[in-house]
Amino acid sequence: MLSKFTMVKAMLNKFEEKALSGNGISYDEGCGLINIPDSDIFEILASTDRIRRFFKGNDVNLCSIINAKSGLCSEDCAFCSQSVHYDTGVKTYPMVEHQKIVEAAKGAMQNGAREFSIVTSGTSVGKDTDVNILARTLKEMKAQVALERCASLGIMNEEALRKLKDAGLQSYHHNLETARSFFPNICTTHDYEDDVNTIRTAKKLGFYACCGGIFGLGESREQRVELALTLRELDVDSVPINFLNPRPGTPLENANYLTPIECLKIISLYRFMLPTKDIVVCGGRQVNLRDMQSLIFAAGANGMMIGNYLTTLGRSPEEDLHMIKDLGLKLRK
Ligand code: SF4
């Protein structure tokens, strides 16, 4: 009779072969993967490291963001300190001036970032004045900063996205946050389909679509597989993976569902399911992975966010650049 360990190895070999073909593993296989015991994590990492290197080499893609409009959001996302529904004491301000965004992009470039994203709170940047500020900002960024230009502006219609594309926007970021079947537990103020349609529109207009989620909200392991499948159906180009850093005052302030190994398994799952895509580890990296941060690349990530997050501080860029160098990885140009 085969030992449990031999069975895990055989399963991983099969999944790895499938991922290396570019297709990614199925829903059932994904469910098998995430239920492999924690004690076999290094077997999983050996596989995902090979898949990452096969498709992405040793390049690491760094992105950075600015919170260009903070707080007062009418949505009720249960993890978010920027929602008007919760008393979190988060800083609130309207859209910042374009010079401030351009300066922040220059700083991100000095820190080694390759992509810079303008992020705003709220359901959508619908107001013409805000869209006009953003269009002007993008034109100036294009002229002054050699970084890929990304934005995360909520649920957008085709007309506004087209205007921003004409001004120089290259990537559009919009997370689905969680699986369709779990979304009503997290947000009741808009439909999942509104988010899906925003990604479909961004893809239709030729944007590089950056779309992922946040984990540790109370979703089941199977729902993590479900989200990966939806992202595969949408053919997103890059998958940001966030881990919940519980914010005081939000309904999830006491949530505690993740361990460092669970986080690594989530990254691995996404590398197995979306083997050819960019997998980028974003918010919640330090607090959830702690001393295991450098293993995100073995788990399959080929990118990470550098600098501060939306409402919380990140690790110093110097430390992150050191980690990448020590691992023998190099920054994607
Ligand atoms: S996640 Fe975005 S949409 Fe949801 S409450 Fe926060 S700012 Fe608003």
XYZ file of N, CA and C in Angstrom, residues 26-149:
372
model
N -7.726 21.560 -12.331
C -9.189 21.733 -12.294
C -9.663 22.119 -10.885
N -10.956 22.394 -10.793
C -11.549 22.725 -9.484
C -11.313 21.583 -8.488
N -11.618 20.354 -8.908
C -11.467 19.213 -7.989
C -10.011 19.030 -7.586
N -9.116 19.215 -8.550
C -7.685 19.078 -8.236
C -7.238 20.194 -7.278
N -7.771 21.396 -7.496
C -7.459 22.515 -6.598
C -7.899 22.209 -5.173
N -9.077 21.593 -5.049
C -9.569 21.239 -3.712
C -8.667 20.177 -3.080
N -8.149 19.265 -3.906
C -7.207 18.260 -3.401
C -5.929 18.930 -2.925
N -5.465 19.884 -3.697
C -4.200 20.561 -3.368
C -4.278 21.297 -2.030
N -5.355 22.086 -1.851
C -5.381 22.908 -0.641
C -5.625 22.098 0.628
N -6.003 20.838 0.450
C -6.190 20.000 1.642
C -4.999 19.096 1.925
N -3.898 19.287 1.188
C -2.658 18.561 1.516
C -2.198 19.036 2.905
N -1.752 18.123 3.766
C -1.380 18.543 5.133
C -0.253 19.578 5.147
N -0.294 20.436 6.146
C 0.738 21.481 6.294
C 2.146 20.878 6.334
N 2.243 19.669 6.877
C 3.576 19.062 7.023
C 4.228 18.792 5.666
N 3.436 18.808 4.586
C 4.001 18.577 3.245
C 4.206 19.883 2.471
N 4.211 21.018 3.175
C 4.284 22.306 2.478
C 5.526 22.406 1.590
N 6.656 21.848 2.041
C 7.869 22.008 1.222
C 7.821 21.180 -0.058
N 7.014 20.127 -0.065
C 6.794 19.390 -1.326
C 6.007 20.259 -2.298
N 5.010 20.976 -1.769
C 4.211 21.874 -2.626
C 5.110 22.974 -3.185
N 5.925 23.574 -2.310
C 6.772 24.698 -2.730
C 7.791 24.276 -3.784
N 8.278 23.036 -3.686
C 9.247 22.575 -4.690
C 8.588 22.573 -6.071
N 7.323 22.149 -6.125
C 6.591 22.124 -7.401
C 6.296 23.525 -7.915
N 5.758 24.368 -7.033
C 5.356 25.706 -7.502
C 6.575 26.551 -7.888
N 7.695 26.295 -7.233
C 8.906 27.031 -7.600
C 9.308 26.681 -9.035
N 9.200 25.400 -9.381
C 9.552 24.995 -10.756
C 8.571 25.606 -11.760
N 7.287 25.657 -11.401
C 6.293 26.223 -12.338
C 6.558 27.719 -12.524
N 6.809 28.415 -11.409
C 7.103 29.856 -11.512
C 8.307 30.093 -12.412
N 9.379 29.329 -12.176
C 10.603 29.569 -12.964
C 10.382 29.225 -14.433
N 9.585 28.209 -14.697
C 9.318 27.813 -16.084
C 8.629 28.947 -16.845
N 7.643 29.580 -16.222
C 6.877 30.612 -16.937
C 7.420 32.031 -16.728
N 8.061 32.274 -15.600
C 8.416 33.663 -15.256
C 9.917 33.887 -15.065
N 10.705 32.838 -15.140
C 12.142 32.986 -14.902
C 12.392 33.459 -13.479
N 13.462 34.226 -13.305
C 13.772 34.710 -11.959
C 13.428 36.180 -11.782
N 12.566 36.673 -12.657
C 12.186 38.089 -12.588
C 11.097 38.326 -11.545
N 11.236 39.415 -10.826
C 10.209 39.818 -9.856
C 9.646 41.169 -10.292
N 8.340 41.231 -10.330
C 7.674 42.462 -10.738
C 7.224 43.228 -9.486
N 7.704 44.430 -9.313
C 7.308 45.206 -8.133
C 6.316 46.294 -8.530
N 5.261 46.407 -7.752
C 4.337 47.504 -8.011
C 4.155 48.315 -6.734
N 3.711 49.531 -6.925
C 3.541 50.445 -5.815
C 2.256 51.240 -6.040
N 1.684 51.752 -4.945
C 0.393 52.446 -5.090
C 0.391 53.780 -4.347
N -0.567 54.611 -4.734
C -0.876 55.794 -3.916
C -2.371 55.752 -3.617
N -2.724 56.041 -2.385
C -4.140 56.170 -2.038
C -4.535 57.604 -2.383
N -5.077 57.785 -3.587
C -5.293 59.133 -4.116
C -6.591 59.775 -3.632
N -7.450 58.961 -3.029
C -8.717 59.480 -2.487
C -9.117 58.517 -1.380
N -9.192 59.001 -0.157
C -9.303 58.057 0.963
C -10.615 58.188 1.743
N -11.155 57.030 2.095
C -12.303 56.975 3.008
C -13.633 57.367 2.397
N -14.660 57.450 3.296
C -16.014 57.895 2.936
C -16.647 57.080 1.816
N -16.297 55.817 1.723
C -16.875 54.975 0.670
C -18.245 54.480 1.109
N -19.204 54.549 0.202
C -20.574 54.157 0.551
C -20.776 52.640 0.545
N -19.796 51.889 0.077
C -19.914 50.418 0.090
C -19.658 49.887 1.508
N -20.045 48.644 1.744
C -19.897 48.123 3.110
C -18.988 46.886 3.195
N -17.953 46.855 2.396
C -17.026 45.703 2.406
C -16.523 45.478 3.837
N -16.754 44.287 4.343
C -16.580 44.015 5.781
C -15.138 44.099 6.264
N -14.186 44.083 5.329
C -12.765 44.114 5.722
C -12.175 45.512 5.655
N -12.950 46.490 5.149
C -12.337 47.741 4.703
C -12.528 48.906 5.680
N -11.426 49.518 6.031
C -11.482 50.645 6.974
C -11.923 51.934 6.278
N -12.087 51.886 4.959
C -12.477 53.111 4.245
C -13.989 53.222 4.041
N -14.714 52.214 4.513
C -16.168 52.246 4.375
C -16.772 53.238 5.366
N -17.757 53.996 4.892
C -18.433 54.969 5.740
C -19.316 54.271 6.795
N -19.553 52.987 6.593
C -20.427 52.234 7.507
C -19.737 51.888 8.835
N -18.411 52.017 8.899
C -17.692 51.602 10.105
C -16.883 52.763 10.670
N -16.784 52.740 11.992
C -16.058 53.806 12.682
C -14.609 53.348 12.878
N -13.758 53.690 11.935
C -12.389 53.160 11.969
C -11.345 54.245 12.196
N -11.762 55.491 12.122
C -10.814 56.585 12.312
C -9.831 56.754 11.166
N -10.147 56.148 10.014
C -9.231 56.253 8.879
C -9.203 57.696 8.360
N -8.052 58.084 7.827
C -7.914 59.430 7.251
C -8.820 59.550 6.029
N -9.534 60.666 5.914
C -10.356 60.841 4.706
C -9.902 62.099 3.979
N -9.863 62.012 2.652
C -9.553 63.203 1.842
C -10.057 62.992 0.414
N -10.389 64.096 -0.276
C -10.834 63.968 -1.667
C -9.633 63.706 -2.586
N -9.885 63.604 -3.872
C -8.826 63.319 -4.850
C -7.662 64.297 -4.694
N -6.453 63.758 -4.574
C -5.294 64.634 -4.390
C -4.920 65.282 -5.729
N -4.151 66.345 -5.652
C -3.727 67.051 -6.868
C -2.790 66.182 -7.708
N -2.787 66.452 -8.994
C -2.014 65.588 -9.890
C -0.508 65.610 -9.582
N 0.017 66.770 -9.115
C 1.474 66.826 -8.852
C 1.875 65.814 -7.778
N 0.986 65.660 -6.766
C 1.309 64.753 -5.662
C 1.405 63.300 -6.177
N 0.534 62.960 -7.113
C 0.543 61.588 -7.656
C 1.815 61.371 -8.489
N 2.154 62.364 -9.297
C 3.354 62.234 -10.145
C 4.600 62.118 -9.266
N 4.658 62.900 -8.188
C 5.818 62.824 -7.284
C 5.904 61.441 -6.623
N 4.746 60.918 -6.218
C 4.734 59.583 -5.589
C 5.212 58.530 -6.590
N 4.830 58.684 -7.856
C 5.269 57.729 -8.893
C 6.784 57.797 -9.059
N 7.336 58.990 -8.997
C 8.801 59.128 -9.117
C 9.499 58.417 -7.949
N 8.929 58.580 -6.749
C 9.500 57.915 -5.569
C 9.435 56.399 -5.723
N 8.322 55.902 -6.272
C 8.162 54.451 -6.456
C 9.207 53.930 -7.438
N 9.491 54.718 -8.461
C 10.485 54.292 -9.457
C 11.857 54.161 -8.787
N 12.167 55.130 -7.917
C 13.455 55.068 -7.208
C 13.545 53.840 -6.308
N 12.394 53.381 -5.826
C 12.382 52.193 -4.955
C 12.425 50.888 -5.747
N 12.457 50.954 -7.071
C 12.573 49.742 -7.886
C 11.261 49.253 -8.464
N 10.160 49.995 -8.250
C 8.875 49.540 -8.793
C 8.895 49.615 -10.319
N 8.081 48.737 -10.929
C 7.974 48.742 -12.381
C 6.587 49.258 -12.789
N 5.672 49.220 -11.824
C 4.299 49.603 -12.106
C 3.802 50.481 -10.964
N 2.990 51.476 -11.299
C 2.483 52.377 -10.269
C 0.977 52.514 -10.447
N 0.253 52.327 -9.357
C -1.204 52.363 -9.459
C -1.819 53.494 -8.635
N -2.739 54.190 -9.268
C -3.495 55.252 -8.596
C -4.773 54.608 -8.066
N -4.931 54.602 -6.747
C -6.072 53.909 -6.139
C -6.983 54.930 -5.473
N -8.294 54.796 -5.687
C -9.240 55.709 -5.044
C -10.301 54.898 -4.296
N -10.770 55.438 -3.198
C -11.866 54.776 -2.483
C -13.177 55.135 -3.182
N -14.211 54.375 -2.841
C -15.532 54.687 -3.405
C -15.968 53.638 -4.402
N -17.299 53.640 -4.661
C -17.853 52.667 -5.605
C -17.219 52.846 -6.972
N -17.017 54.121 -7.332
C -16.554 54.410 -8.681
C -16.026 55.833 -8.739
N -15.069 56.069 -9.627
C -14.691 57.465 -9.894
C -15.567 57.907 -11.050
N -16.762 58.334 -10.705
C -17.718 58.656 -11.758
C -17.704 60.132 -12.135
N -17.291 60.967 -11.141
C -17.401 62.414 -11.367
C -16.458 62.855 -12.479
N -16.980 63.689 -13.383
C -16.158 64.162 -14.499
C -14.895 64.854 -14.020
N -15.033 65.652 -12.916
C -13.859 66.394 -12.440
C -12.741 65.430 -12.041
N -13.096 64.337 -11.340
C -12.088 63.369 -10.919
C -11.473 62.665 -12.135
N -12.313 62.308 -13.092
C -11.795 61.639 -14.299
C -10.846 62.593 -15.031
N -11.196 63.883 -15.050
C -10.323 64.856 -15.723
C -8.985 65.010 -14.998
N -9.021 65.048 -13.651
C -7.752 65.121 -12.894
C -6.901 63.895 -13.229
N -7.550 62.726 -13.261
C -6.800 61.491 -13.532
C -6.224 61.490 -14.945
N -6.999 61.971 -15.907
C -6.499 62.002 -17.292
C -5.269 62.907 -17.376
N -5.331 64.040 -16.723
C -4.180 64.953 -16.740
C -2.968 64.306 -16.054
N -3.235 63.656 -14.921
C -2.162 62.992 -14.176
C -1.482 61.929 -15.036
N -2.293 61.140 -15.722
C -1.729 60.057 -16.547
C -0.854 60.614 -17.663
N -1.297 61.713 -18.250
C -0.490 62.312 -19.326
C 0.852 62.783 -18.767
N 0.824 63.385 -17.573
C 2.081 63.867 -16.980
C 2.969 62.700 -16.555
N 2.346 61.653 -16.030
C 3.137 60.467 -15.658
C 3.829 59.892 -16.885
N 3.097 59.848 -17.978
C 3.655 59.283 -19.218
C 4.866 60.094 -19.671
N 4.772 61.412 -19.486
C 5.861 62.287 -19.936
C 7.058 62.253 -18.972
N 6.787 62.012 -17.670
C 7.865 62.209 -16.683
C 8.374 60.949 -15.984
N 7.603 59.870 -15.991
C 7.983 58.703 -15.178
C 7.934 57.430 -16.032
N 9.047 56.694 -16.026
C 9.109 55.483 -16.859
C 8.573 54.272 -16.106
N 7.307 54.327 -15.723
C 6.671 53.198 -15.037
C 5.387 52.847 -15.770
N 4.971 51.581 -15.650
C 3.675 51.222 -16.219
C 2.591 51.895 -15.404
N 1.596 52.407 -16.084
C 0.550 53.187 -15.414
C -0.703 52.321 -15.194
